[in-house]
Tab-separated table of C-alpha atoms in Angstrom:
chain	number	residue	atom	x	y	z
A	1	MET	CA	164.501	368.421	160.080
A	2	THR	CA	160.894	367.618	160.631
A	3	SER	CA	158.110	370.173	160.432
A	4	LEU	CA	157.973	370.086	164.234
A	5	GLN	CA	161.629	371.107	164.440
A	6	ASP	CA	161.093	373.914	161.847
A	7	SER	CA	158.205	375.256	163.864
A	8	GLU	CA	160.352	375.268	166.983
A	9	LEU	CA	163.115	377.221	165.191
A	10	VAL	CA	160.644	379.821	163.935
A	11	ALA	CA	159.202	380.241	167.392
A	12	SER	CA	162.674	380.607	168.851
A	13	ASP	CA	163.709	383.277	166.341
A	14	SER	CA	160.511	385.203	166.920
A	15	MET	CA	161.060	385.132	170.640
A	16	GLU	CA	164.669	386.335	170.232
A	17	THR	CA	163.549	389.221	168.017
A	18	SER	CA	160.802	390.313	170.397
A	19	LEU	CA	163.177	390.148	173.329
A	20	LEU	CA	165.760	392.306	171.542
A	21	LYS	CA	163.087	394.826	170.697
A	22	GLY	CA	162.036	394.931	174.280
A	23	VAL	CA	165.561	395.552	175.405
A	24	GLY	CA	165.883	398.556	173.185
A	25	LYS	CA	162.763	400.125	174.640
A	26	SER	CA	163.624	399.488	178.282
A	27	SER	CA	166.062	401.148	180.453
A	28	LYS	CA	169.629	400.143	180.525
A	29	GLY	CA	169.460	398.088	183.752
A	30	TYR	CA	166.346	396.174	182.906
A	31	GLY	CA	167.629	395.468	179.393
A	32	LYS	CA	170.517	393.393	180.623
A	33	VAL	CA	168.236	391.274	182.757
A	34	LEU	CA	165.746	390.667	180.001
A	35	LEU	CA	168.522	389.833	177.587
A	36	GLY	CA	169.857	387.139	179.919
A	37	VAL	CA	166.398	385.603	180.441
A	38	GLY	CA	165.698	385.571	176.757
A	39	LEU	CA	168.964	383.895	175.909
A	40	GLY	CA	168.278	381.189	178.525
A	41	VAL	CA	164.828	380.415	177.164
A	42	ALA	CA	166.191	380.296	173.620
A	43	ILE	CA	168.961	377.904	174.638
A	44	ALA	CA	166.422	375.636	176.399
A	45	LEU	CA	164.167	375.519	173.340
A	46	ILE	CA	167.056	374.782	171.020
A	47	GLY	CA	168.345	372.016	173.352
A	48	SER	CA	165.023	370.274	173.554
A	49	ARG	CA	164.716	370.451	169.781
A	50	PHE	CA	168.063	368.713	169.273
A	51	LEU	CA	167.334	366.104	171.962
A	52	ALA	CA	164.043	365.302	170.272
A	53	SER	CA	165.789	364.915	166.926
A	54	ASP	CA	168.488	362.592	168.347
A	55	SER	CA	166.118	360.129	170.012
A	56	GLY	CA	164.363	357.573	167.751
A	57	PRO	CA	160.600	357.489	167.317
A	58	VAL	CA	158.792	355.968	170.323
A	59	GLU	CA	156.490	353.133	169.332
A	60	PRO	CA	153.227	352.908	171.193
A	61	SER	CA	153.220	350.164	173.863
A	62	THR	CA	150.908	347.240	173.307
A	63	PRO	CA	149.551	344.927	176.067
A	64	ALA	CA	151.119	341.470	176.203
A	65	GLU	CA	149.000	338.825	174.745
A	66	ALA	CA	147.632	336.417	177.427
A	67	THR	CA	148.376	332.846	176.601
A	68	SER	CA	146.972	329.864	178.313
A	69	SER	CA	147.341	326.237	177.690
A	70	VAL	CA	144.773	323.658	178.841
A	71	SER	CA	145.982	320.138	179.640
A	72	ALA	CA	144.206	317.416	177.676
A	73	GLN	CA	142.066	314.957	179.751
A	74	THR	CA	143.581	311.462	179.972
A	75	VAL	CA	141.040	308.758	179.068
A	76	THR	CA	140.802	305.103	178.162
A	77	VAL	CA	138.942	303.827	175.116
A	78	ALA	CA	137.328	300.567	174.057
A	79	PRO	CA	136.082	299.430	170.665
A	80	VAL	CA	132.465	298.826	169.802
A	81	GLN	CA	132.327	295.034	169.487
A	82	VAL	CA	129.947	292.472	168.067
A	83	GLY	CA	129.001	289.925	170.716
A	84	GLN	CA	126.322	287.567	171.932
A	85	VAL	CA	123.459	289.327	173.706
A	86	ALA	CA	120.988	287.401	175.831
A	87	GLU	CA	117.336	287.800	174.975
A	88	GLN	CA	115.522	288.411	178.239
A	89	LEU	CA	112.023	288.317	179.606
A	90	THR	CA	111.639	290.819	182.439
A	91	VAL	CA	109.127	289.987	185.168
A	92	THR	CA	108.581	290.870	188.821
A	93	GLY	CA	107.842	288.812	191.890
A	94	THR	CA	108.028	288.377	195.643
A	95	VAL	CA	110.712	286.588	197.661
A	96	ASN	CA	109.475	283.652	199.749
A	97	PRO	CA	111.265	281.033	201.844
A	98	ALA	CA	111.844	277.755	200.060
A	99	ASP	CA	110.890	275.827	203.184
A	100	LEU	CA	109.580	277.387	206.406
A	101	LEU	CA	110.170	275.434	209.626
A	102	ALA	CA	108.113	276.160	212.740
A	103	VAL	CA	110.163	275.807	215.934
A	104	THR	CA	108.082	274.921	219.005
A	105	PRO	CA	109.232	274.319	222.608
A	106	GLN	CA	109.284	270.751	223.938
A	107	LEU	CA	107.843	271.828	227.289
A	108	SER	CA	104.488	273.370	228.102
A	109	GLY	CA	103.513	275.587	230.986
A	110	LEU	CA	106.853	277.370	231.440
A	111	GLN	CA	107.199	281.120	231.171
A	112	ILE	CA	109.401	282.520	228.394
A	113	GLN	CA	112.316	284.239	230.094
A	114	GLN	CA	114.430	285.413	227.126
A	115	VAL	CA	114.095	285.680	223.338
A	116	LEU	CA	117.592	285.719	221.844
A	117	VAL	CA	116.919	286.349	218.133
A	118	ASN	CA	115.120	288.814	215.904
A	119	GLU	CA	113.516	288.509	212.507
A	120	GLY	CA	116.115	288.345	209.755
A	121	ASP	CA	118.881	286.942	211.976
A	122	ARG	CA	120.948	284.092	210.594
A	123	VAL	CA	121.286	281.198	213.016
A	124	ALA	CA	123.383	278.043	213.100
A	125	ALA	CA	122.179	274.567	213.986
A	126	GLY	CA	122.008	274.239	217.769
A	127	GLN	CA	122.054	277.986	218.403
A	128	PRO	CA	119.839	279.054	221.367
A	129	LEU	CA	116.682	280.888	220.306
A	130	VAL	CA	114.454	281.125	223.406
A	131	ILE	CA	115.108	280.568	227.128
A	132	LEU	CA	112.290	279.223	229.354
A	133	ASP	CA	112.078	279.712	233.122
A	134	ASP	CA	113.685	276.642	234.759
A	135	THR	CA	113.186	277.551	238.419
A	136	ASN	CA	110.547	274.873	239.110
A	137	LEU	CA	112.540	272.230	237.297
A	138	ARG	CA	115.646	272.905	239.339
A	139	THR	CA	113.561	272.640	242.514
A	140	ASP	CA	112.143	269.309	241.337
A	141	ILE	CA	115.648	268.042	240.603
A	142	GLN	CA	116.831	268.929	244.097
A	143	ARG	CA	113.804	267.165	245.617
A	144	ALA	CA	114.409	264.073	243.492
A	145	GLN	CA	118.063	263.999	244.479
A	146	ALA	CA	117.087	264.147	248.172
A	147	GLN	CA	114.640	261.289	247.668
A	148	LEU	CA	117.375	259.326	245.950
A	149	GLU	CA	119.596	259.729	248.968
A	150	VAL	CA	116.772	258.445	251.210
A	151	ALA	CA	116.237	255.468	248.906
A	152	GLN	CA	119.934	254.672	248.976
A	153	ALA	CA	119.884	254.711	252.808
A	154	GLN	CA	116.848	252.425	252.806
A	155	LEU	CA	118.659	250.044	250.518
A	156	GLN	CA	121.569	249.868	252.875
A	157	GLN	CA	119.163	249.117	255.758
A	158	GLN	CA	117.407	246.394	253.795
A	159	GLN	CA	120.704	244.867	252.805
A	160	ALA	CA	121.692	244.757	256.490
A	161	ASN	CA	118.350	243.113	257.323
A	162	LEU	CA	118.964	240.549	254.618
A	163	ALA	CA	122.365	239.735	256.004
A	164	GLN	CA	120.901	239.300	259.486
A	165	ALA	CA	118.079	237.102	258.182
A	166	ARG	CA	120.542	234.906	256.350
A	167	ALA	CA	122.609	234.530	259.524
A	168	GLN	CA	119.540	233.621	261.554
A	169	PHE	CA	118.510	231.121	258.925
A	170	ALA	CA	121.947	229.550	258.923
A	171	GLU	CA	121.809	229.183	262.709
A	172	ALA	CA	118.277	227.749	262.628
A	173	GLU	CA	119.228	225.281	259.932
A	174	THR	CA	122.212	224.140	261.957
A	175	ASN	CA	120.042	223.675	265.042
A	176	ARG	CA	117.448	221.783	263.039
A	177	GLN	CA	120.000	219.352	261.740
A	178	ARG	CA	121.577	218.866	265.162
A	179	TYR	CA	118.270	218.305	266.974
A	180	GLN	CA	117.123	215.980	264.270
A	181	SER	CA	120.241	213.872	264.857
A	182	LEU	CA	119.749	213.972	268.646
A	183	ALA	CA	116.098	212.961	268.306
A	184	ALA	CA	117.178	209.990	266.211
A	185	GLN	CA	119.517	208.949	269.053
A	186	GLY	CA	116.750	209.446	271.607
A	187	ALA	CA	118.652	212.240	273.322
A	188	VAL	CA	115.853	214.760	272.799
A	189	SER	CA	112.194	214.466	272.220
A	190	SER	CA	110.726	214.492	268.779
A	191	GLU	CA	108.712	217.587	269.748
A	192	GLU	CA	111.918	219.512	270.326
A	193	ALA	CA	113.281	218.416	266.998
A	194	ASP	CA	110.064	219.512	265.310
A	195	ARG	CA	110.253	222.932	267.005
A	196	ARG	CA	113.785	223.425	265.696
A	197	ALA	CA	112.687	222.494	262.226
A	198	THR	CA	109.883	225.071	262.395
A	199	GLN	CA	112.369	227.753	263.438
A	200	ALA	CA	114.536	226.895	260.414
A	201	VAL	CA	111.562	227.217	258.074
A	202	THR	CA	110.630	230.578	259.619
A	203	ALA	CA	114.214	231.819	259.261
A	204	ARG	CA	114.210	230.760	255.598
A	205	ALA	CA	111.019	232.771	255.004
A	206	ALA	CA	112.564	235.796	256.733
A	207	VAL	CA	115.487	235.616	254.294
A	208	GLY	CA	113.039	235.724	251.412
A	209	VAL	CA	111.265	238.748	252.869
A	210	ALA	CA	114.566	240.546	253.439
A	211	GLN	CA	115.652	239.756	249.890
A	212	ALA	CA	112.385	241.195	248.533
A	213	ASN	CA	112.890	244.353	250.602
A	214	VAL	CA	116.355	244.778	249.118
A	215	THR	CA	114.985	244.319	245.624
A	216	SER	CA	112.273	246.902	246.294
A	217	ALA	CA	114.822	249.396	247.651
A	218	GLU	CA	116.974	248.896	244.569
A	219	ALA	CA	113.949	249.499	242.318
A	220	ASN	CA	113.150	252.657	244.270
A	221	ILE	CA	116.667	253.919	243.666
A	222	ARG	CA	116.401	253.212	239.968
A	223	SER	CA	113.081	255.050	239.883
A	224	GLN	CA	114.585	258.088	241.600
A	225	GLN	CA	117.542	258.051	239.237
A	226	SER	CA	115.187	257.869	236.255
A	227	GLU	CA	113.199	260.801	237.605
A	228	ILE	CA	116.347	262.849	238.030
A	229	SER	CA	117.423	261.960	234.482
A	230	ARG	CA	114.014	262.991	233.162
A	231	LEU	CA	114.116	266.305	235.011
A	232	GLN	CA	117.640	267.008	233.806
A	233	THR	CA	116.537	266.311	230.239
A	234	GLU	CA	113.660	268.717	230.654
A	235	LEU	CA	116.087	271.234	232.105
A	236	THR	CA	118.103	271.138	228.869
A	237	ARG	CA	114.876	271.638	226.931
A	238	THR	CA	114.245	274.959	228.648
A	239	THR	CA	116.684	276.321	226.045
A	240	VAL	CA	114.916	276.160	222.672
A	241	VAL	CA	117.589	275.757	219.985
A	242	ALA	CA	117.578	275.936	216.199
A	243	PRO	CA	117.216	272.407	214.783
A	244	LEU	CA	119.143	273.474	211.679
A	245	ALA	CA	120.845	276.486	210.121
A	246	GLY	CA	118.560	279.119	208.652
A	247	ILE	CA	117.153	282.641	208.754
A	248	VAL	CA	114.625	283.767	211.334
A	249	ALA	CA	111.515	284.540	209.295
A	250	GLU	CA	109.127	285.252	212.173
A	251	ARG	CA	109.466	285.559	215.932
A	252	PRO	CA	106.000	285.476	217.533
A	253	ALA	CA	107.341	284.659	221.010
A	254	SER	CA	107.654	287.403	223.628
A	255	VAL	CA	109.095	287.509	227.117
A	256	GLY	CA	106.411	286.563	229.635
A	257	ASP	CA	104.439	284.259	227.339
A	258	VAL	CA	103.700	280.731	228.570
A	259	SER	CA	105.212	277.990	226.447
A	260	SER	CA	103.154	275.386	224.643
A	261	THR	CA	104.268	272.478	222.517
A	262	ALA	CA	101.555	273.445	220.027
A	263	THR	CA	102.643	277.089	219.621
A	264	GLU	CA	105.706	278.110	217.606
A	265	VAL	CA	108.152	280.546	219.124
A	266	VAL	CA	110.268	281.069	215.970
A	267	SER	CA	109.926	280.165	212.303
A	268	LEU	CA	113.081	279.481	210.286
A	269	ILE	CA	113.850	279.562	206.596
A	270	GLN	CA	115.629	276.243	206.243
A	271	GLY	CA	119.167	276.431	204.939
A	272	ASN	CA	118.829	280.184	204.292
A	273	GLN	CA	117.201	279.172	201.003
A	274	LEU	CA	114.945	281.755	199.354
A	275	GLU	CA	112.891	281.648	196.168
A	276	LEU	CA	111.394	284.328	193.949
A	277	PHE	CA	107.811	283.697	192.870
A	278	ALA	CA	107.515	285.656	189.617
A	279	GLU	CA	104.308	286.251	187.672
A	280	VAL	CA	104.731	285.459	183.958
A	281	PRO	CA	101.986	286.278	181.435
A	282	GLN	CA	100.398	283.281	179.745
A	283	ALA	CA	101.501	284.434	176.278
A	284	GLN	CA	105.171	284.474	177.353
A	285	LEU	CA	105.333	281.153	179.207
A	286	THR	CA	106.807	279.472	176.124
A	287	GLN	CA	109.880	281.699	176.469
A	288	VAL	CA	110.686	280.294	179.918
A	289	SER	CA	112.424	276.962	180.522
A	290	VAL	CA	113.498	275.201	183.708
A	291	GLY	CA	117.187	275.789	184.390
A	292	ALA	CA	117.340	279.100	182.508
A	293	PRO	CA	119.672	281.666	184.130
A	294	VAL	CA	118.031	284.686	185.747
A	295	ARG	CA	119.468	288.029	186.832
A	296	VAL	CA	117.598	289.370	189.855
A	297	THR	CA	117.752	293.064	190.810
A	298	SER	CA	115.930	295.562	192.986
A	299	SER	CA	114.552	298.954	191.983
A	300	THR	CA	115.108	300.249	195.524
A	301	ASP	CA	118.535	298.794	196.338
A	302	PRO	CA	121.176	298.935	193.584
A	303	ASN	CA	123.418	296.611	195.613
A	304	ILE	CA	121.043	293.686	195.050
A	305	ARG	CA	122.304	291.955	191.899
A	306	VAL	CA	122.236	288.158	192.123
A	307	GLU	CA	122.128	285.291	189.671
A	308	GLY	CA	119.381	282.672	190.016
A	309	THR	CA	117.889	279.844	187.987
A	310	VAL	CA	114.373	278.880	187.008
A	311	GLN	CA	113.504	275.974	189.291
A	312	GLU	CA	109.850	275.364	188.489
A	313	ILE	CA	107.060	276.525	186.196
A	314	GLN	CA	103.818	275.951	188.051
A	315	PRO	CA	101.156	274.289	185.904
A	316	LEU	CA	98.168	276.455	186.828
A	317	VAL	CA	97.342	279.778	185.190
A	318	ASP	CA	95.382	282.300	187.229
A	319	PRO	CA	92.056	282.765	185.408
A	320	GLN	CA	91.817	286.360	186.626
A	321	THR	CA	95.297	287.671	185.767
A	322	ARG	CA	96.155	285.122	183.038
A	323	THR	CA	99.569	284.663	184.607
A	324	ALA	CA	101.446	281.642	185.960
A	325	GLN	CA	104.005	281.540	188.734
A	326	VAL	CA	107.606	280.780	187.877
A	327	VAL	CA	109.737	279.758	190.852
A	328	ILE	CA	113.295	281.121	190.683
A	329	ARG	CA	115.874	279.680	193.064
A	330	LEU	CA	118.026	282.400	194.641
A	331	PRO	CA	121.584	282.129	195.974
A	332	GLU	CA	122.412	282.861	199.588
A	333	SER	CA	122.811	286.600	200.142
A	334	GLU	CA	122.809	288.761	203.254
A	335	ARG	CA	120.846	291.426	201.355
A	336	LEU	CA	117.890	289.235	200.434
A	337	ARG	CA	114.874	289.100	202.733
A	338	SER	CA	111.605	287.219	202.531
A	339	GLY	CA	108.833	289.508	201.303
A	340	MET	CA	111.037	291.659	199.039
A	341	PHE	CA	109.645	292.762	195.666
A	342	LEU	CA	112.309	292.158	192.998
A	343	THR	CA	112.763	292.237	189.230
A	344	ALA	CA	113.902	289.156	187.339
A	345	ALA	CA	115.396	289.099	183.847
A	346	ILE	CA	114.944	285.533	182.589
A	347	GLN	CA	117.253	284.568	179.733
A	348	SER	CA	115.143	283.209	176.909
A	349	GLY	CA	117.689	283.080	174.042
A	350	GLN	CA	120.701	284.784	172.427
A	351	ARG	CA	121.366	287.067	169.466
A	352	SER	CA	124.297	288.995	167.987
A	353	GLY	CA	124.578	292.685	168.740
A	354	LEU	CA	126.928	295.634	169.222
A	355	THR	CA	128.165	296.054	172.789
A	356	ILE	CA	130.283	298.547	174.713
A	357	PRO	CA	131.428	298.700	178.365
A	358	ALA	CA	128.603	299.838	180.636
A	359	GLU	CA	130.980	302.354	182.207
A	360	ALA	CA	131.019	304.355	178.968
A	361	LEU	CA	127.320	305.225	179.236
A	362	LEU	CA	126.366	308.684	180.518
A	363	PRO	CA	122.644	309.015	181.385
A	364	GLN	CA	121.271	312.499	180.682
A	365	PRO	CA	118.654	314.506	182.612
A	366	ASP	CA	116.174	314.187	179.738
A	367	GLY	CA	116.311	310.385	179.918
A	368	SER	CA	118.594	309.892	176.930
A	369	VAL	CA	121.977	308.161	177.074
A	370	ARG	CA	125.185	309.660	175.708
A	371	VAL	CA	128.638	308.311	174.950
A	372	TYR	CA	131.808	310.019	173.775
A	373	LEU	CA	133.672	308.712	170.743
A	374	LEU	CA	137.358	309.236	170.088
A	375	GLY	CA	137.522	311.483	166.996
A	376	PRO	CA	140.255	311.278	164.348
A	377	ASP	CA	141.974	314.377	165.772
A	378	GLN	CA	142.059	313.038	169.353
A	379	THR	CA	138.940	314.955	170.337
A	380	ALA	CA	135.850	313.807	172.174
A	381	VAL	CA	132.750	313.531	170.004
A	382	ALA	CA	129.376	313.300	171.770
A	383	ARG	CA	126.889	310.739	170.457
A	384	THR	CA	123.401	309.880	171.700
A	385	VAL	CA	122.703	306.141	171.684
A	386	GLU	CA	119.825	303.760	172.233
A	387	ILE	CA	120.671	300.898	174.564
A	388	GLY	CA	119.321	297.360	174.774
A	389	ALA	CA	120.075	294.375	177.003
A	390	ARG	CA	122.817	294.279	179.610
A	391	VAL	CA	125.467	291.573	179.243
A	392	PRO	CA	126.875	290.412	182.611
A	393	GLY	CA	130.625	290.595	182.925
A	394	THR	CA	132.854	287.600	183.592
A	395	GLY	CA	135.860	287.630	185.891
A	396	GLU	CA	137.522	291.040	186.012
A	397	GLU	CA	135.661	292.249	182.915
A	398	GLY	CA	132.748	294.499	183.779
A	399	ASP	CA	129.245	294.443	182.363
A	400	ARG	CA	128.627	295.421	178.758
A	401	VAL	CA	125.509	296.967	177.250
A	402	GLU	CA	123.939	296.336	173.895
A	403	ILE	CA	123.756	299.360	171.559
A	404	LEU	CA	120.669	299.304	169.364
A	405	GLN	CA	121.315	302.580	167.563
A	406	GLY	CA	123.952	305.317	167.383
A	407	LEU	CA	127.265	303.454	167.013
A	408	ASP	CA	129.049	301.343	164.421
A	409	SER	CA	131.305	298.365	164.932
A	410	GLY	CA	134.962	299.308	165.403
A	411	GLU	CA	134.380	302.845	166.661
A	412	GLN	CA	136.270	303.758	169.817
A	413	VAL	CA	134.256	304.930	172.815
A	414	ILE	CA	135.744	306.734	175.803
A	415	VAL	CA	135.373	304.664	178.976
A	416	ALA	CA	137.395	305.934	181.932
A	417	GLY	CA	137.232	309.731	182.073
A	418	ALA	CA	134.090	310.022	179.953
A	419	SER	CA	132.284	312.001	182.615
A	420	TYR	CA	135.044	314.645	182.645
A	421	VAL	CA	135.056	315.625	178.963
A	422	GLN	CA	132.834	317.759	176.789
A	423	ASP	CA	132.070	317.623	173.092
A	424	GLY	CA	135.147	318.842	171.189
A	425	ASP	CA	137.624	318.519	174.082
A	426	THR	CA	141.098	317.295	173.223
A	427	VAL	CA	141.933	314.067	175.044
A	428	THR	CA	144.975	311.915	175.657
A	429	VAL	CA	144.493	308.173	175.404
A	430	ALA	CA	146.212	306.273	178.216
A	431	GLU	CA	148.555	303.503	177.156
């Protein structure tokens, strides 16, 4: 028995004793009632005591421990490699057309009816650029065609006259010969024979006149046909077309202007060819060579990334700025426009250096650059690095970046998934 059970027994005995004493003092009727109540309470106390002793000790309940498991981030890694890094000279410059062609109309005095292109548009050779008003030309063509019809009718009339003159001449010549024979026989007078001869001569002259009239009518027809051909040629010139493929650099023409063969309506960049005129300091000119590859980018448009080549190093140095212009030939690109301000990284040599994929770099708000290494226990380890030149990728391989400080050759950097991990996170390397 425990001390709690002993205490309960003592309390039960005391209650039984006090109840029995009370029964003795009360009347006979009340005594029986009190005796029954007392026995019931005693039985209840004794029962609870035995029930408590039979049941085992109740252990205090404890809250279940909360368990959570965090899935490891899946990443890819790449080794820090030693590779060739291009030494670069970074300069800036302005895009200019390699060759600017001024397009002028071939007709003067006609009003511009339509302008079909805008600055920056790419055009093909023969593409319409400007439409001139051709109303007067069409009227002139109709007039010339009517005059041609008149000339053709005149020719027919002159040809008929020629035929008649030839017939009259033939008749006069026959009469001349006949009367000459009769005069020789004495059948007619010599005066009559002479008159017939004169008529033959006159008829011959009339044939010549008729022939000249036919020739003149034919010349008139040719003249009218030439005029119509000229007007039709001018009619085709009312559409000003691009003489070659290019980019519209300027479009000074406007609807309503009067055309002039001395005034350009559009200027084209021939062959869509653009060049970057970069300013290179005098002290760094020795680092630049013709044919050197150049990577051209824009600080305002990250989509502009093209490869050019140094085409020319101009011989003059500006005495004020002490710089010389280097002409960089640019490839065709829909994003490039004349007048753009771009940055050019001219390759001036090569050196060995540590490189990692550019995708592994994580720029920080304070201007530093961070990468995550793969630790020996499959955890991400943050490392701040100093970067150098960018190495352009080839084929499917992306760009790489030179690491000047912060990494060692052979270390594994996290590439894909680097932006989703924190220092100390457990990672899973993808196969």
